[in-house]
C-alpha cells in the first residue's frame, strides 16, 4: 500500500487480557517505530527496528510489552495482562534508514 | 539525546506568515533538524528537515541559524488546516541512533 497501515483502528479490551496490535509498513522501509500517545500527551517512544539489527527496546514501559517484526516487514506489538494505564493511541511509523518517517493512523486502545 | 526547546503555544491570523522557533543549543555536528506536525486526531506527518542550509519545500521553509543552535519553521501563508502541534526534533543519522524523540511541541492556533 501507499502508506503505513495499522489494525485494528480501535480496540476495547478487558483489564487483564492480552492484545496484539499490527503494523504494515511501507514496502521497502527498513526502519519501523512504535510510539504511544495518551490522551492530551506527547508521543512516547516504545521500540525501534532497523533492518536485521537488534531492536532498540529502551522505551518499552514494562515486561508486559513486547514487539516483533517478521521478515523485516509486518510488526506486531503485544501487551500482556493489560492495565487501564495502557489505554492510549498506539502509533507505528516506518522510514528508510535516514529518510522521513511516515506514520500510520494509529490504534486506539481502551482498557476497561 | 540532544534536546529542543519550543514555545508551548502560538497564535497566528489566517493568511499571514507564521514563524515557529526552536532552540537546540546542544546540537551535535551529526544532528539533522526535523520538523513534524500532528493535526487533531491524526498521526504526525513530516514537514521538512535540514542540516546547515535553509530548506524550502511545498509545505514550508526551514531557516537554520549559522551556529545551528536554533532554527525557525516558516509557514508562508497560514490556513485553518495548519492548526496543529508542531514538533522540532534532532535526528542523528549515526547507525543505531536514528530514532525520533518527540518533545512537547508548539500548539499552533490559526485565527480566522
JSON list of C-alpha atoms in Angstrom, two decimals:
[
{"chain": "A", "resi": 1, "resn": "UNK", "atom": "CA", "xyz": [0.00, 0.00, 0.00]},
{"chain": "A", "resi": 2, "resn": "UNK", "atom": "CA", "xyz": [0.91, 3.63, -0.25]},
{"chain": "A", "resi": 3, "resn": "UNK", "atom": "CA", "xyz": [1.03, 4.30, 3.47]},
{"chain": "A", "resi": 4, "resn": "UNK", "atom": "CA", "xyz": [1.56, 2.69, 6.86]},
{"chain": "A", "resi": 5, "resn": "UNK", "atom": "CA", "xyz": [-1.42, 0.57, 7.78]},
{"chain": "A", "resi": 6, "resn": "UNK", "atom": "CA", "xyz": [-2.39, -0.25, 11.35]},
{"chain": "A", "resi": 7, "resn": "UNK", "atom": "CA", "xyz": [-5.03, -2.62, 12.61]},
{"chain": "A", "resi": 8, "resn": "UNK", "atom": "CA", "xyz": [-7.35, -2.62, 14.34]},
{"chain": "A", "resi": 9, "resn": "UNK", "atom": "CA", "xyz": [-8.17, 1.07, 14.33]},
{"chain": "A", "resi": 10, "resn": "UNK", "atom": "CA", "xyz": [-9.98, 0.71, 17.63]},
{"chain": "A", "resi": 11, "resn": "UNK", "atom": "CA", "xyz": [-9.71, -1.96, 20.32]},
{"chain": "A", "resi": 12, "resn": "UNK", "atom": "CA", "xyz": [-11.62, -2.24, 23.57]},
{"chain": "A", "resi": 13, "resn": "UNK", "atom": "CA", "xyz": [-10.37, -4.92, 25.92]},
{"chain": "A", "resi": 14, "resn": "UNK", "atom": "CA", "xyz": [-10.96, -6.00, 29.46]},
{"chain": "A", "resi": 15, "resn": "UNK", "atom": "CA", "xyz": [-8.31, -5.43, 32.10]},
{"chain": "A", "resi": 16, "resn": "UNK", "atom": "CA", "xyz": [-6.02, -8.45, 32.31]},
{"chain": "A", "resi": 17, "resn": "UNK", "atom": "CA", "xyz": [-6.49, -9.61, 28.72]},
{"chain": "A", "resi": 18, "resn": "UNK", "atom": "CA", "xyz": [-3.69, -9.72, 26.15]},
{"chain": "A", "resi": 19, "resn": "UNK", "atom": "CA", "xyz": [-3.87, -7.63, 22.96]},
{"chain": "A", "resi": 20, "resn": "UNK", "atom": "CA", "xyz": [-1.98, -7.64, 19.68]},
{"chain": "A", "resi": 21, "resn": "UNK", "atom": "CA", "xyz": [-1.64, -4.56, 17.50]},
{"chain": "A", "resi": 22, "resn": "UNK", "atom": "CA", "xyz": [-0.46, -4.87, 13.92]},
{"chain": "A", "resi": 23, "resn": "UNK", "atom": "CA", "xyz": [1.56, -2.56, 11.70]},
{"chain": "A", "resi": 24, "resn": "UNK", "atom": "CA", "xyz": [2.15, -2.92, 7.95]},
{"chain": "A", "resi": 25, "resn": "UNK", "atom": "CA", "xyz": [4.95, -0.53, 6.99]},
{"chain": "A", "resi": 26, "resn": "UNK", "atom": "CA", "xyz": [5.62, 0.97, 3.59]},
{"chain": "A", "resi": 27, "resn": "UNK", "atom": "CA", "xyz": [7.20, -1.63, 1.34]},
{"chain": "A", "resi": 28, "resn": "UNK", "atom": "CA", "xyz": [10.99, -1.33, 1.32]},
{"chain": "A", "resi": 29, "resn": "UNK", "atom": "CA", "xyz": [11.23, 0.71, 4.50]},
{"chain": "A", "resi": 30, "resn": "UNK", "atom": "CA", "xyz": [13.91, -0.79, 6.70]},
{"chain": "A", "resi": 31, "resn": "UNK", "atom": "CA", "xyz": [13.09, 1.15, 9.86]},
{"chain": "A", "resi": 32, "resn": "UNK", "atom": "CA", "xyz": [9.93, 0.66, 11.91]},
{"chain": "A", "resi": 33, "resn": "UNK", "atom": "CA", "xyz": [8.95, 2.50, 15.07]},
{"chain": "A", "resi": 34, "resn": "UNK", "atom": "CA", "xyz": [6.23, 2.13, 17.70]},
{"chain": "A", "resi": 35, "resn": "UNK", "atom": "CA", "xyz": [5.06, 5.08, 19.78]},
{"chain": "A", "resi": 36, "resn": "UNK", "atom": "CA", "xyz": [2.14, 5.60, 22.10]},
{"chain": "A", "resi": 37, "resn": "UNK", "atom": "CA", "xyz": [0.20, 8.74, 22.90]},
{"chain": "A", "resi": 38, "resn": "UNK", "atom": "CA", "xyz": [-2.02, 9.02, 25.93]},
{"chain": "A", "resi": 39, "resn": "UNK", "atom": "CA", "xyz": [-4.92, 11.47, 25.83]},
{"chain": "A", "resi": 40, "resn": "UNK", "atom": "CA", "xyz": [-3.62, 15.03, 25.62]},
{"chain": "A", "resi": 41, "resn": "UNK", "atom": "CA", "xyz": [0.00, 13.92, 25.95]},
{"chain": "A", "resi": 42, "resn": "UNK", "atom": "CA", "xyz": [3.04, 13.82, 23.69]},
{"chain": "A", "resi": 43, "resn": "UNK", "atom": "CA", "xyz": [4.42, 10.87, 21.78]},
{"chain": "A", "resi": 44, "resn": "UNK", "atom": "CA", "xyz": [6.25, 8.30, 23.88]},
{"chain": "A", "resi": 45, "resn": "UNK", "atom": "CA", "xyz": [8.84, 6.16, 22.06]},
{"chain": "A", "resi": 46, "resn": "UNK", "atom": "CA", "xyz": [8.42, 2.43, 22.62]},
{"chain": "A", "resi": 47, "resn": "UNK", "atom": "CA", "xyz": [10.62, 0.40, 20.27]},
{"chain": "A", "resi": 48, "resn": "UNK", "atom": "CA", "xyz": [12.60, 0.76, 17.04]},
{"chain": "A", "resi": 49, "resn": "UNK", "atom": "CA", "xyz": [13.54, -1.86, 14.45]},
{"chain": "A", "resi": 50, "resn": "UNK", "atom": "CA", "xyz": [16.24, -1.23, 11.84]},
{"chain": "A", "resi": 51, "resn": "UNK", "atom": "CA", "xyz": [16.87, -3.91, 9.25]},
{"chain": "A", "resi": 52, "resn": "UNK", "atom": "CA", "xyz": [18.32, -7.07, 10.76]},
{"chain": "A", "resi": 53, "resn": "UNK", "atom": "CA", "xyz": [19.84, -5.28, 13.76]},
{"chain": "A", "resi": 54, "resn": "UNK", "atom": "CA", "xyz": [18.75, -5.96, 17.32]},
{"chain": "A", "resi": 55, "resn": "UNK", "atom": "CA", "xyz": [15.77, -3.70, 18.09]},
{"chain": "A", "resi": 56, "resn": "UNK", "atom": "CA", "xyz": [16.06, -0.70, 20.39]},
{"chain": "A", "resi": 57, "resn": "UNK", "atom": "CA", "xyz": [13.65, -1.66, 23.18]},
{"chain": "A", "resi": 58, "resn": "UNK", "atom": "CA", "xyz": [14.65, 1.15, 25.51]},
{"chain": "A", "resi": 59, "resn": "UNK", "atom": "CA", "xyz": [11.19, 2.73, 25.52]},
{"chain": "A", "resi": 60, "resn": "UNK", "atom": "CA", "xyz": [9.11, -0.30, 26.47]},
{"chain": "A", "resi": 61, "resn": "UNK", "atom": "CA", "xyz": [7.48, 0.62, 29.80]},
{"chain": "A", "resi": 62, "resn": "UNK", "atom": "CA", "xyz": [7.36, -2.87, 31.32]},
{"chain": "A", "resi": 63, "resn": "UNK", "atom": "CA", "xyz": [7.96, -6.52, 30.52]},
{"chain": "A", "resi": 64, "resn": "UNK", "atom": "CA", "xyz": [4.26, -6.82, 29.65]},
{"chain": "A", "resi": 65, "resn": "UNK", "atom": "CA", "xyz": [5.11, -5.08, 26.38]},
{"chain": "A", "resi": 66, "resn": "UNK", "atom": "CA", "xyz": [6.87, -6.84, 23.53]},
{"chain": "A", "resi": 67, "resn": "UNK", "atom": "CA", "xyz": [7.15, -6.43, 19.78]},
{"chain": "A", "resi": 68, "resn": "UNK", "atom": "CA", "xyz": [8.41, -8.42, 16.87]},
{"chain": "A", "resi": 69, "resn": "UNK", "atom": "CA", "xyz": [8.98, -7.75, 13.24]},
{"chain": "A", "resi": 70, "resn": "UNK", "atom": "CA", "xyz": [8.77, -10.77, 10.98]},
{"chain": "A", "resi": 71, "resn": "UNK", "atom": "CA", "xyz": [10.71, -10.91, 7.73]},
{"chain": "A", "resi": 72, "resn": "UNK", "atom": "CA", "xyz": [11.67, -7.29, 8.03]},
{"chain": "A", "resi": 73, "resn": "UNK", "atom": "CA", "xyz": [8.14, -6.19, 7.23]},
{"chain": "A", "resi": 74, "resn": "UNK", "atom": "CA", "xyz": [5.00, -6.56, 9.36]},
{"chain": "A", "resi": 75, "resn": "UNK", "atom": "CA", "xyz": [5.31, -5.81, 13.06]},
{"chain": "A", "resi": 76, "resn": "UNK", "atom": "CA", "xyz": [3.15, -6.85, 16.00]},
{"chain": "A", "resi": 77, "resn": "UNK", "atom": "CA", "xyz": [3.08, -5.07, 19.35]},
{"chain": "A", "resi": 78, "resn": "UNK", "atom": "CA", "xyz": [1.79, -7.31, 22.13]},
{"chain": "A", "resi": 79, "resn": "UNK", "atom": "CA", "xyz": [0.59, -6.10, 25.50]},
{"chain": "A", "resi": 80, "resn": "UNK", "atom": "CA", "xyz": [0.04, -8.83, 28.07]},
{"chain": "A", "resi": 81, "resn": "UNK", "atom": "CA", "xyz": [-2.28, -8.55, 31.06]},
{"chain": "A", "resi": 82, "resn": "UNK", "atom": "CA", "xyz": [-3.49, -5.11, 30.01]},
{"chain": "A", "resi": 83, "resn": "UNK", "atom": "CA", "xyz": [-3.97, -2.40, 32.63]},
{"chain": "A", "resi": 84, "resn": "UNK", "atom": "CA", "xyz": [-6.10, 0.73, 32.46]},
{"chain": "A", "resi": 85, "resn": "UNK", "atom": "CA", "xyz": [-2.98, 2.90, 32.19]},
{"chain": "A", "resi": 86, "resn": "UNK", "atom": "CA", "xyz": [-2.21, 1.14, 28.89]},
{"chain": "A", "resi": 87, "resn": "UNK", "atom": "CA", "xyz": [-5.15, 2.97, 27.31]},
{"chain": "A", "resi": 88, "resn": "UNK", "atom": "CA", "xyz": [-3.70, 5.19, 24.58]},
{"chain": "A", "resi": 89, "resn": "UNK", "atom": "CA", "xyz": [-3.30, 5.58, 20.84]},
{"chain": "A", "resi": 90, "resn": "UNK", "atom": "CA", "xyz": [-0.50, 3.32, 19.60]},
{"chain": "A", "resi": 91, "resn": "UNK", "atom": "CA", "xyz": [1.24, 4.72, 16.53]},
{"chain": "A", "resi": 92, "resn": "UNK", "atom": "CA", "xyz": [3.51, 2.94, 14.11]},
{"chain": "A", "resi": 93, "resn": "UNK", "atom": "CA", "xyz": [5.88, 4.64, 11.67]},
{"chain": "A", "resi": 94, "resn": "UNK", "atom": "CA", "xyz": [8.30, 3.47, 9.02]},
{"chain": "A", "resi": 95, "resn": "UNK", "atom": "CA", "xyz": [11.13, 5.00, 7.04]},
{"chain": "A", "resi": 96, "resn": "UNK", "atom": "CA", "xyz": [14.21, 4.28, 5.05]},
{"chain": "A", "resi": 97, "resn": "UNK", "atom": "CA", "xyz": [17.12, 4.36, 7.47]},
{"chain": "A", "resi": 98, "resn": "UNK", "atom": "CA", "xyz": [17.74, 8.08, 7.06]},
{"chain": "A", "resi": 99, "resn": "UNK", "atom": "CA", "xyz": [14.50, 9.17, 5.41]},
{"chain": "A", "resi": 100, "resn": "UNK", "atom": "CA", "xyz": [11.49, 10.96, 6.78]},
{"chain": "A", "resi": 101, "resn": "UNK", "atom": "CA", "xyz": [9.10, 8.87, 8.85]},
{"chain": "A", "resi": 102, "resn": "UNK", "atom": "CA", "xyz": [5.58, 8.10, 7.68]},
{"chain": "A", "resi": 103, "resn": "UNK", "atom": "CA", "xyz": [3.10, 7.43, 10.46]},
{"chain": "A", "resi": 104, "resn": "UNK", "atom": "CA", "xyz": [0.01, 5.30, 10.43]},
{"chain": "A", "resi": 105, "resn": "UNK", "atom": "CA", "xyz": [-3.34, 6.47, 11.78]},
{"chain": "A", "resi": 106, "resn": "UNK", "atom": "CA", "xyz": [-2.85, 4.51, 14.97]},
{"chain": "A", "resi": 107, "resn": "UNK", "atom": "CA", "xyz": [-4.77, 2.01, 17.07]},
{"chain": "A", "resi": 108, "resn": "UNK", "atom": "CA", "xyz": [-6.87, 3.47, 19.84]},
{"chain": "A", "resi": 109, "resn": "UNK", "atom": "CA", "xyz": [-6.69, 1.01, 22.75]},
{"chain": "A", "resi": 110, "resn": "UNK", "atom": "CA", "xyz": [-9.19, 1.29, 25.58]},
{"chain": "A", "resi": 111, "resn": "UNK", "atom": "CA", "xyz": [-8.80, -0.97, 28.61]},
{"chain": "A", "resi": 112, "resn": "UNK", "atom": "CA", "xyz": [-11.97, -1.24, 30.68]},
{"chain": "B", "resi": 1, "resn": "UNK", "atom": "CA", "xyz": [19.63, 12.75, 23.23]},
{"chain": "B", "resi": 2, "resn": "UNK", "atom": "CA", "xyz": [20.09, 16.36, 22.21]},
{"chain": "B", "resi": 3, "resn": "UNK", "atom": "CA", "xyz": [17.06, 18.36, 23.33]},
{"chain": "B", "resi": 4, "resn": "UNK", "atom": "CA", "xyz": [14.99, 21.08, 21.72]},
{"chain": "B", "resi": 5, "resn": "UNK", "atom": "CA", "xyz": [13.03, 23.90, 23.31]},
{"chain": "B", "resi": 6, "resn": "UNK", "atom": "CA", "xyz": [9.85, 25.28, 21.75]},
{"chain": "B", "resi": 7, "resn": "UNK", "atom": "CA", "xyz": [7.13, 27.63, 22.97]},
{"chain": "B", "resi": 8, "resn": "UNK", "atom": "CA", "xyz": [4.12, 25.72, 24.26]},
{"chain": "B", "resi": 9, "resn": "UNK", "atom": "CA", "xyz": [1.67, 27.62, 22.08]},
{"chain": "B", "resi": 10, "resn": "UNK", "atom": "CA", "xyz": [1.39, 30.28, 19.41]},
{"chain": "B", "resi": 11, "resn": "UNK", "atom": "CA", "xyz": [-1.44, 32.03, 17.60]},
{"chain": "B", "resi": 12, "resn": "UNK", "atom": "CA", "xyz": [-1.47, 33.45, 14.12]},
{"chain": "B", "resi": 13, "resn": "UNK", "atom": "CA", "xyz": [-4.01, 35.05, 11.83]},
{"chain": "B", "resi": 14, "resn": "UNK", "atom": "CA", "xyz": [-5.18, 33.20, 8.79]},
{"chain": "B", "resi": 15, "resn": "UNK", "atom": "CA", "xyz": [-3.37, 34.06, 5.55]},
{"chain": "B", "resi": 16, "resn": "UNK", "atom": "CA", "xyz": [-0.41, 35.57, 7.38]},
{"chain": "B", "resi": 17, "resn": "UNK", "atom": "CA", "xyz": [3.09, 34.08, 7.71]},
{"chain": "B", "resi": 18, "resn": "UNK", "atom": "CA", "xyz": [3.95, 32.08, 10.82]},
{"chain": "B", "resi": 19, "resn": "UNK", "atom": "CA", "xyz": [7.41, 31.73, 12.30]},
{"chain": "B", "resi": 20, "resn": "UNK", "atom": "CA", "xyz": [7.78, 28.82, 14.73]},
{"chain": "B", "resi": 21, "resn": "UNK", "atom": "CA", "xyz": [11.05, 28.97, 16.71]},
{"chain": "B", "resi": 22, "resn": "UNK", "atom": "CA", "xyz": [13.12, 26.11, 18.07]},
{"chain": "B", "resi": 23, "resn": "UNK", "atom": "CA", "xyz": [16.24, 26.25, 20.23]},
{"chain": "B", "resi": 24, "resn": "UNK", "atom": "CA", "xyz": [18.73, 23.39, 20.19]},
{"chain": "B", "resi": 25, "resn": "UNK", "atom": "CA", "xyz": [21.85, 24.75, 21.84]},
{"chain": "B", "resi": 26, "resn": "UNK", "atom": "CA", "xyz": [23.41, 21.30, 22.43]},
{"chain": "B", "resi": 27, "resn": "UNK", "atom": "CA", "xyz": [23.09, 20.16, 18.81]},
{"chain": "B", "resi": 28, "resn": "UNK", "atom": "CA", "xyz": [25.93, 17.97, 17.57]},
{"chain": "B", "resi": 29, "resn": "UNK", "atom": "CA", "xyz": [27.55, 18.03, 14.17]},
{"chain": "B", "resi": 30, "resn": "UNK", "atom": "CA", "xyz": [25.71, 14.90, 13.01]},
{"chain": "B", "resi": 31, "resn": "UNK", "atom": "CA", "xyz": [22.22, 16.02, 14.09]},
{"chain": "B", "resi": 32, "resn": "UNK", "atom": "CA", "xyz": [19.70, 16.89, 11.40]},
{"chain": "B", "resi": 33, "resn": "UNK", "atom": "CA", "xyz": [16.87, 19.25, 12.34]},
{"chain": "B", "resi": 34, "resn": "UNK", "atom": "CA", "xyz": [13.49, 17.71, 11.58]},
{"chain": "B", "resi": 35, "resn": "UNK", "atom": "CA", "xyz": [10.00, 19.18, 11.84]},
{"chain": "B", "resi": 36, "resn": "UNK", "atom": "CA", "xyz": [6.83, 17.16, 12.10]},
{"chain": "B", "resi": 37, "resn": "UNK", "atom": "CA", "xyz": [3.30, 18.25, 12.79]},
{"chain": "B", "resi": 38, "resn": "UNK", "atom": "CA", "xyz": [0.29, 16.49, 14.23]},
{"chain": "B", "resi": 39, "resn": "UNK", "atom": "CA", "xyz": [-3.17, 17.58, 13.21]},
{"chain": "B", "resi": 40, "resn": "UNK", "atom": "CA", "xyz": [-6.03, 16.82, 15.59]},
{"chain": "B", "resi": 41, "resn": "UNK", "atom": "CA", "xyz": [-6.86, 13.11, 15.81]},
{"chain": "B", "resi": 42, "resn": "UNK", "atom": "CA", "xyz": [-4.14, 12.15, 13.33]},
{"chain": "B", "resi": 43, "resn": "UNK", "atom": "CA", "xyz": [-0.66, 10.68, 13.43]},
{"chain": "B", "resi": 44, "resn": "UNK", "atom": "CA", "xyz": [2.31, 13.02, 12.96]},
{"chain": "B", "resi": 45, "resn": "UNK", "atom": "CA", "xyz": [3.32, 13.99, 9.45]},
{"chain": "B", "resi": 46, "resn": "UNK", "atom": "CA", "xyz": [6.72, 15.02, 8.15]},
{"chain": "B", "resi": 47, "resn": "UNK", "atom": "CA", "xyz": [7.11, 18.69, 7.28]},
{"chain": "B", "resi": 48, "resn": "UNK", "atom": "CA", "xyz": [10.74, 19.43, 6.48]},
{"chain": "B", "resi": 49, "resn": "UNK", "atom": "CA", "xyz": [14.32, 18.80, 7.58]},
{"chain": "B", "resi": 50, "resn": "UNK", "atom": "CA", "xyz": [17.77, 20.29, 7.12]},
{"chain": "B", "resi": 51, "resn": "UNK", "atom": "CA", "xyz": [21.37, 20.18, 8.29]},
{"chain": "B", "resi": 52, "resn": "UNK", "atom": "CA", "xyz": [23.02, 23.57, 7.75]},
{"chain": "B", "resi": 53, "resn": "UNK", "atom": "CA", "xyz": [21.47, 25.38, 4.81]},
{"chain": "B", "resi": 54, "resn": "UNK", "atom": "CA", "xyz": [17.98, 26.82, 4.66]},
{"chain": "B", "resi": 55, "resn": "UNK", "atom": "CA", "xyz": [15.48, 24.49, 3.02]},
{"chain": "B", "resi": 56, "resn": "UNK", "atom": "CA", "xyz": [12.24, 25.04, 1.13]},
{"chain": "B", "resi": 57, "resn": "UNK", "atom": "CA", "xyz": [9.50, 22.64, 0.12]},
{"chain": "B", "resi": 58, "resn": "UNK", "atom": "CA", "xyz": [5.86, 22.88, -0.84]},
{"chain": "B", "resi": 59, "resn": "UNK", "atom": "CA", "xyz": [4.74, 22.88, 2.80]},
{"chain": "B", "resi": 60, "resn": "UNK", "atom": "CA", "xyz": [7.17, 25.24, 4.50]},
{"chain": "B", "resi": 61, "resn": "UNK", "atom": "CA", "xyz": [10.63, 26.75, 4.76]},
{"chain": "B", "resi": 62, "resn": "UNK", "atom": "CA", "xyz": [13.28, 25.98, 7.36]},
{"chain": "B", "resi": 63, "resn": "UNK", "atom": "CA", "xyz": [15.70, 28.69, 8.38]},
{"chain": "B", "resi": 64, "resn": "UNK", "atom": "CA", "xyz": [18.74, 27.42, 10.30]},
{"chain": "B", "resi": 65, "resn": "UNK", "atom": "CA", "xyz": [20.98, 29.77, 12.29]},
{"chain": "B", "resi": 66, "resn": "UNK", "atom": "CA", "xyz": [24.60, 29.94, 11.25]},
{"chain": "B", "resi": 67, "resn": "UNK", "atom": "CA", "xyz": [25.73, 28.35, 14.54]},
{"chain": "B", "resi": 68, "resn": "UNK", "atom": "CA", "xyz": [22.90, 25.75, 14.20]},
{"chain": "B", "resi": 69, "resn": "UNK", "atom": "CA", "xyz": [21.78, 26.38, 17.77]},
{"chain": "B", "resi": 70, "resn": "UNK", "atom": "CA", "xyz": [18.35, 27.49, 16.67]},
{"chain": "B", "resi": 71, "resn": "UNK", "atom": "CA", "xyz": [16.00, 27.16, 13.73]},
{"chain": "B", "resi": 72, "resn": "UNK", "atom": "CA", "xyz": [12.68, 28.56, 12.55]},
{"chain": "B", "resi": 73, "resn": "UNK", "atom": "CA", "xyz": [9.91, 26.83, 10.66]},
{"chain": "B", "resi": 74, "resn": "UNK", "atom": "CA", "xyz": [8.15, 29.26, 8.37]},
{"chain": "B", "resi": 75, "resn": "UNK", "atom": "CA", "xyz": [4.63, 28.75, 7.07]},
{"chain": "B", "resi": 76, "resn": "UNK", "atom": "CA", "xyz": [4.34, 31.40, 4.40]},
{"chain": "B", "resi": 77, "resn": "UNK", "atom": "CA", "xyz": [0.58, 31.81, 4.43]},
{"chain": "B", "resi": 78, "resn": "UNK", "atom": "CA", "xyz": [-1.22, 30.05, 7.24]},
{"chain": "B", "resi": 79, "resn": "UNK", "atom": "CA", "xyz": [-4.56, 28.40, 6.63]},
{"chain": "B", "resi": 80, "resn": "UNK", "atom": "CA", "xyz": [-7.01, 26.90, 9.11]},
{"chain": "B", "resi": 81, "resn": "UNK", "atom": "CA", "xyz": [-5.69, 23.47, 8.10]},
{"chain": "B", "resi": 82, "resn": "UNK", "atom": "CA", "xyz": [-2.28, 24.39, 9.51]},
{"chain": "B", "resi": 83, "resn": "UNK", "atom": "CA", "xyz": [-3.65, 24.33, 13.08]},
{"chain": "B", "resi": 84, "resn": "UNK", "atom": "CA", "xyz": [-1.63, 21.54, 14.68]},
{"chain": "B", "resi": 85, "resn": "UNK", "atom": "CA", "xyz": [1.10, 20.71, 17.17]},
{"chain": "B", "resi": 86, "resn": "UNK", "atom": "CA", "xyz": [4.49, 21.30, 15.57]},
{"chain": "B", "resi": 87, "resn": "UNK", "atom": "CA", "xyz": [7.48, 19.28, 16.76]},
{"chain": "B", "resi": 88, "resn": "UNK", "atom": "CA", "xyz": [11.12, 20.25, 16.27]},
{"chain": "B", "resi": 89, "resn": "UNK", "atom": "CA", "xyz": [13.30, 17.14, 16.59]},
{"chain": "B", "resi": 90, "resn": "UNK", "atom": "CA", "xyz": [17.02, 16.47, 16.29]},
{"chain": "B", "resi": 91, "resn": "UNK", "atom": "CA", "xyz": [17.81, 13.26, 14.46]},
{"chain": "B", "resi": 92, "resn": "UNK", "atom": "CA", "xyz": [21.23, 11.66, 14.48]},
{"chain": "B", "resi": 93, "resn": "UNK", "atom": "CA", "xyz": [21.86, 9.52, 11.43]},
{"chain": "B", "resi": 94, "resn": "UNK", "atom": "CA", "xyz": [24.68, 7.59, 13.01]},
{"chain": "B", "resi": 95, "resn": "UNK", "atom": "CA", "xyz": [23.75, 3.93, 12.89]},
{"chain": "B", "resi": 96, "resn": "UNK", "atom": "CA", "xyz": [21.54, 2.93, 15.79]},
{"chain": "B", "resi": 97, "resn": "UNK", "atom": "CA", "xyz": [20.69, 6.49, 16.83]},
{"chain": "B", "resi": 98, "resn": "UNK", "atom": "CA", "xyz": [18.14, 7.33, 14.17]},
{"chain": "B", "resi": 99, "resn": "UNK", "atom": "CA", "xyz": [15.00, 7.21, 16.30]},
{"chain": "B", "resi": 100, "resn": "UNK", "atom": "CA", "xyz": [12.84, 10.31, 16.62]},
{"chain": "B", "resi": 101, "resn": "UNK", "atom": "CA", "xyz": [12.37, 11.62, 20.15]},
{"chain": "B", "resi": 102, "resn": "UNK", "atom": "CA", "xyz": [9.36, 13.91, 20.38]},
{"chain": "B", "resi": 103, "resn": "UNK", "atom": "CA", "xyz": [9.17, 16.77, 22.87]},
{"chain": "B", "resi": 104, "resn": "UNK", "atom": "CA", "xyz": [6.01, 18.67, 23.79]},
{"chain": "B", "resi": 105, "resn": "UNK", "atom": "CA", "xyz": [5.96, 20.78, 20.63]},
{"chain": "B", "resi": 106, "resn": "UNK", "atom": "CA", "xyz": [4.20, 24.07, 19.87]},
{"chain": "B", "resi": 107, "resn": "UNK", "atom": "CA", "xyz": [0.43, 24.10, 19.58]},
{"chain": "B", "resi": 108, "resn": "UNK", "atom": "CA", "xyz": [-0.38, 26.49, 16.71]},
{"chain": "B", "resi": 109, "resn": "UNK", "atom": "CA", "xyz": [-3.81, 28.09, 16.65]},
{"chain": "B", "resi": 110, "resn": "UNK", "atom": "CA", "xyz": [-4.94, 29.85, 13.48]},
{"chain": "B", "resi": 111, "resn": "UNK", "atom": "CA", "xyz": [-7.40, 32.68, 13.95]},
{"chain": "B", "resi": 112, "resn": "UNK", "atom": "CA", "xyz": [-9.89, 33.12, 11.10]}
]
